[in-house]
Amino acid sequence: GQQLNQSPQSMFIQEGEDVSMNCTSSSIFNTWLWYKQDPGEGPVLLIALYKAGELTSNGRLTAQFGITRKDSFLNISASIPSDVGIYFCAGQQFGSARQLTFGSGTQLTVLP
Amino acid sequence: ETGVTQTPRHLVMGMTNKKSLKCEQHLGHNAMYWYKQSAKKPLELMFVYNFKEQTENNSVPSRFSPECPNSSHLFLHLHTLQPEDSALYLCASSQLLAGVETQYFGPGTRLLVL
């Protein structure tokens, strides 16, 4: 089935640094979602994007819906220890209601 | 309670046991989902319920049996599971508006099959 290519798979950064991760696809999506998952917990929605070119912020997080509708990125500025976790992208294709395609996740580690 | 809740949070069962997972959403959504999350694998969609009707069954073995009595509650009945069924089981809900939707997840049930 359709897959999203999420990169990088893992990142080790120093506290205070900025982080960027992205998802790409060979197909067009009409919705991009970014989730964060802590160990043993369910994914928590961070940012939802519904329009090509849309740039949305949520505190230190910023995400963009790519103009081609085939990619999205998530930036985290001035990272802090509680940013540690797995970040997932997810996309919904037009006409595929109730079906999200998930990326494989980016494991983020923030070093003090 | 707010959002999506799941019980139990942790479950250990033998291969001959029968157990059920429960999910409840307090968001007024009209669709609910079961996902399986295994280590180092993407989320796997298991079942979709749209207005209490099952609309998706992604080739899930019959030892997993979903039940959706109303749009706020979703169950996953488990019987004669295998050790490889050990995973985090996540429930989600969403509301379809103008062709787009956003899924909200519960905290999950960590299942261990011995």
CSV table of C-alpha atoms in Angstrom, one decimal:
chain,number,residue,atom,x,y,z
A,1,GLY,CA,0.0,0.0,0.0
A,2,GLN,CA,0.8,3.7,0.0
A,3,GLN,CA,3.7,4.6,2.3
A,4,LEU,CA,5.1,7.8,3.6
A,5,ASN,CA,8.9,8.2,3.7
A,6,GLN,CA,9.7,9.9,6.9
A,7,SER,CA,13.2,11.1,7.7
A,8,PRO,CA,15.4,11.1,9.6
A,9,GLN,CA,14.6,7.8,11.5
A,10,SER,CA,16.3,9.2,14.6
A,11,MET,CA,18.0,12.3,15.8
A,12,PHE,CA,20.3,13.2,18.7
A,13,ILE,CA,20.5,16.9,19.4
A,14,GLN,CA,21.7,19.2,22.1
A,15,GLU,CA,19.1,21.1,24.2
A,16,GLY,CA,18.4,24.5,22.6
A,17,GLU,CA,19.1,23.3,19.1
A,18,ASP,CA,16.5,23.5,16.3
A,19,VAL,CA,15.2,20.3,14.7
A,20,SER,CA,13.7,19.6,11.3
A,21,MET,CA,12.0,16.4,10.0
A,22,ASN,CA,10.0,15.7,6.9
A,23,CYS,CA,7.7,13.3,5.1
A,24,THR,CA,7.5,12.7,1.4
A,25,SER,CA,5.2,10.7,-0.8
A,26,SER,CA,4.8,9.8,-4.4
A,27,SER,CA,1.0,10.5,-4.1
A,28,ILE,CA,-0.9,13.6,-3.4
A,29,PHE,CA,-2.4,14.1,0.0
A,30,ASN,CA,-5.1,16.6,1.0
A,31,THR,CA,-4.4,16.5,4.7
A,32,TRP,CA,-1.1,16.3,6.6
A,33,LEU,CA,-1.0,15.6,10.4
A,34,TRP,CA,1.9,15.6,12.8
A,35,TYR,CA,1.7,13.6,16.0
A,36,LYS,CA,4.1,13.0,18.9
A,37,GLN,CA,4.1,9.8,20.9
A,38,ASP,CA,5.7,9.3,24.3
A,39,PRO,CA,6.7,5.8,25.4
A,40,GLY,CA,3.7,3.7,26.3
A,41,GLU,CA,1.2,6.4,25.3
A,42,GLY,CA,-0.9,7.1,22.3
A,43,PRO,CA,0.1,9.6,19.6
A,44,VAL,CA,-0.9,13.2,20.5
A,45,LEU,CA,-1.9,15.5,17.6
A,46,LEU,CA,0.5,18.5,17.3
A,47,ILE,CA,-0.4,20.2,14.1
A,48,ALA,CA,-3.0,19.6,11.3
A,49,LEU,CA,-2.6,21.0,7.8
A,50,TYR,CA,-5.4,21.1,5.3
A,51,LYS,CA,-4.2,23.3,2.5
A,52,ALA,CA,-1.2,23.2,0.1
A,53,GLY,CA,1.4,25.8,1.1
A,54,GLU,CA,-0.2,26.2,4.6
A,55,LEU,CA,2.3,27.1,7.3
A,56,THR,CA,1.1,26.6,10.9
A,57,SER,CA,2.7,27.1,14.2
A,58,ASN,CA,2.0,25.6,17.7
A,59,GLY,CA,4.3,27.2,20.2
A,60,ARG,CA,7.9,26.2,19.2
A,61,LEU,CA,6.6,23.8,16.5
A,62,THR,CA,6.0,24.9,12.9
A,63,ALA,CA,4.8,22.6,10.1
A,64,GLN,CA,4.2,23.2,6.4
A,65,PHE,CA,2.0,21.5,3.8
A,66,GLY,CA,4.2,21.3,0.7
A,67,ILE,CA,3.1,23.1,-2.4
A,68,THR,CA,3.2,19.9,-4.5
A,69,ARG,CA,1.0,18.2,-1.8
A,70,LYS,CA,3.4,15.4,-1.7
A,71,ASP,CA,5.4,16.4,1.3
A,72,SER,CA,5.4,18.1,4.7
A,73,PHE,CA,8.0,19.2,7.3
A,74,LEU,CA,8.0,19.8,11.0
A,75,ASN,CA,10.4,22.1,12.7
A,76,ILE,CA,11.0,22.3,16.5
A,77,SER,CA,12.9,25.4,17.6
A,78,ALA,CA,15.0,25.7,20.8
A,79,SER,CA,14.5,22.1,21.8
A,80,ILE,CA,14.0,21.1,25.4
A,81,PRO,CA,14.2,17.7,27.2
A,82,SER,CA,10.4,17.1,27.1
A,83,ASP,CA,10.6,17.2,23.3
A,84,VAL,CA,12.0,13.7,23.5
A,85,GLY,CA,9.7,11.1,21.8
A,86,ILE,CA,8.7,9.7,18.5
A,87,TYR,CA,7.2,12.1,15.9
A,88,PHE,CA,4.9,10.7,13.2
A,89,CYS,CA,3.6,12.2,10.1
A,90,ALA,CA,0.3,11.1,8.7
A,91,GLY,CA,-1.5,11.9,5.5
A,92,GLN,CA,-5.0,11.5,4.1
A,93,GLN,CA,-5.5,11.1,0.4
A,94,PHE,CA,-8.5,12.7,-1.4
A,95,GLY,CA,-11.3,10.2,-1.6
A,96,SER,CA,-9.8,8.1,1.2
A,97,ALA,CA,-11.8,9.2,4.1
A,98,ARG,CA,-11.2,7.2,7.2
A,99,GLN,CA,-7.8,6.1,5.9
A,100,LEU,CA,-4.6,7.7,7.2
A,101,THR,CA,-1.2,6.7,6.0
A,102,PHE,CA,1.5,6.9,8.6
A,103,GLY,CA,5.2,7.5,8.4
A,104,SER,CA,7.5,5.2,10.3
A,105,GLY,CA,8.4,7.9,12.8
A,106,THR,CA,11.4,10.0,13.9
A,107,GLN,CA,12.9,9.2,17.3
A,108,LEU,CA,14.1,12.4,18.8
A,109,THR,CA,16.6,12.4,21.7
A,110,VAL,CA,17.5,15.7,23.4
A,111,LEU,CA,20.8,15.8,25.2
A,112,PRO,CA,21.2,18.2,28.2
B,1,GLU,CA,-13.4,12.7,31.0
B,2,THR,CA,-12.2,14.3,27.8
B,3,GLY,CA,-10.8,13.1,24.5
B,4,VAL,CA,-10.4,9.4,23.9
B,5,THR,CA,-10.0,7.0,26.8
B,6,GLN,CA,-9.0,3.4,26.8
B,7,THR,CA,-9.2,0.6,29.4
B,8,PRO,CA,-7.3,-1.3,30.6
B,9,ARG,CA,-4.0,0.5,30.1
B,10,HIS,CA,-2.1,-2.8,30.5
B,11,LEU,CA,-3.2,-6.4,30.0
B,12,VAL,CA,-1.4,-9.7,30.3
B,13,MET,CA,-3.3,-12.7,29.1
B,14,GLY,CA,-2.6,-16.3,28.3
B,15,MET,CA,-3.3,-17.8,24.8
B,16,THR,CA,-6.5,-19.4,26.0
B,17,ASN,CA,-8.0,-16.4,27.7
B,18,LYS,CA,-10.8,-14.2,26.5
B,19,LYS,CA,-10.5,-10.5,27.2
B,20,SER,CA,-11.9,-7.2,25.9
B,21,LEU,CA,-10.4,-3.8,25.3
B,22,LYS,CA,-12.7,-0.8,25.7
B,23,CYS,CA,-12.5,2.6,24.1
B,24,GLU,CA,-14.7,5.7,24.7
B,25,GLN,CA,-14.6,9.0,22.9
B,26,HIS,CA,-16.0,12.2,24.4
B,27,LEU,CA,-15.5,14.3,21.3
B,28,GLY,CA,-18.8,13.8,19.5
B,29,HIS,CA,-17.1,12.1,16.6
B,30,ASN,CA,-18.8,9.8,14.2
B,31,ALA,CA,-15.9,7.4,13.4
B,32,MET,CA,-13.8,5.1,15.5
B,33,TYR,CA,-10.8,3.0,14.8
B,34,TRP,CA,-8.6,0.3,16.2
B,35,TYR,CA,-4.9,0.3,15.4
B,36,LYS,CA,-2.1,-2.1,16.3
B,37,GLN,CA,1.4,-0.7,17.0
B,38,SER,CA,4.3,-3.2,17.2
B,39,ALA,CA,7.8,-2.3,17.9
B,40,LYS,CA,9.6,-0.6,15.0
B,41,LYS,CA,6.6,-0.8,12.7
B,42,PRO,CA,4.3,1.8,11.4
B,43,LEU,CA,0.8,2.0,12.8
B,44,GLU,CA,-1.4,-0.8,11.4
B,45,LEU,CA,-5.1,0.0,10.9
B,46,MET,CA,-7.3,-2.9,12.0
B,47,PHE,CA,-10.9,-1.8,12.0
B,48,VAL,CA,-12.9,1.3,11.1
B,49,TYR,CA,-16.4,2.1,12.3
B,50,ASN,CA,-18.3,4.9,10.6
B,51,PHE,CA,-21.6,5.8,12.3
B,52,LYS,CA,-21.4,2.4,14.2
B,53,GLU,CA,-21.1,0.5,10.9
B,54,GLN,CA,-17.9,-1.4,10.2
B,55,THR,CA,-16.5,-0.1,7.0
B,56,GLU,CA,-13.0,-1.5,7.1
B,57,ASN,CA,-11.4,-4.8,8.2
B,58,ASN,CA,-7.8,-4.9,7.1
B,59,SER,CA,-7.4,-8.7,6.9
B,60,VAL,CA,-7.4,-9.0,10.7
B,61,PRO,CA,-7.5,-12.5,12.1
B,62,SER,CA,-10.8,-13.6,13.5
B,63,ARG,CA,-9.3,-13.9,17.0
B,64,PHE,CA,-9.8,-10.1,17.1
B,65,SER,CA,-13.5,-9.2,17.1
B,66,PRO,CA,-14.6,-5.6,17.2
B,67,GLU,CA,-17.9,-4.3,18.5
B,68,CYS,CA,-19.3,-0.8,18.2
B,69,PRO,CA,-22.6,-0.4,20.2
B,70,ASN,CA,-22.9,3.3,19.6
B,71,SER,CA,-20.8,6.1,18.1
B,72,SER,CA,-19.0,6.8,21.4
B,73,HIS,CA,-17.9,3.3,22.4
B,74,LEU,CA,-15.8,0.7,20.7
B,75,PHE,CA,-14.6,-2.7,22.0
B,76,LEU,CA,-12.1,-5.2,20.8
B,77,HIS,CA,-12.8,-8.7,22.0
B,78,LEU,CA,-9.8,-10.9,22.1
B,79,HIS,CA,-9.7,-14.7,22.2
B,80,THR,CA,-7.0,-17.4,21.7
B,81,LEU,CA,-4.4,-14.8,20.9
B,82,GLN,CA,-0.8,-15.6,19.9
B,83,PRO,CA,2.4,-14.2,21.4
B,84,GLU,CA,3.0,-12.2,18.3
B,85,ASP,CA,-0.2,-10.3,19.0
B,86,SER,CA,1.6,-8.6,21.9
B,87,ALA,CA,1.6,-4.9,21.0
B,88,LEU,CA,0.1,-1.5,21.9
B,89,TYR,CA,-3.5,-1.3,20.7
B,90,LEU,CA,-4.6,2.2,20.0
B,91,CYS,CA,-8.1,3.5,19.6
B,92,ALA,CA,-8.8,6.7,17.7
B,93,SER,CA,-11.9,8.8,16.7
B,94,SER,CA,-12.5,11.4,14.1
B,95,GLN,CA,-15.2,13.6,12.6
B,96,LEU,CA,-15.4,13.9,8.8
B,97,LEU,CA,-16.0,17.5,7.7
B,98,ALA,CA,-15.9,18.7,4.1
B,99,GLY,CA,-14.0,15.6,3.1
B,100,VAL,CA,-11.2,16.0,5.6
B,101,GLU,CA,-10.8,14.7,9.1
B,102,THR,CA,-8.3,14.6,12.0
B,103,GLN,CA,-7.9,11.5,14.1
B,104,TYR,CA,-7.4,11.7,17.8
B,105,PHE,CA,-5.9,8.8,19.6
B,106,GLY,CA,-6.4,7.3,23.0
B,107,PRO,CA,-3.5,6.4,25.3
B,108,GLY,CA,-3.5,2.7,24.2
B,109,THR,CA,-3.6,-0.7,25.9
B,110,ARG,CA,-0.3,-2.4,26.2
B,111,LEU,CA,-1.1,-6.1,25.6
B,112,LEU,CA,1.2,-9.0,26.5
B,113,VAL,CA,0.2,-12.5,25.4
B,114,LEU,CA,2.0,-15.3,27.2
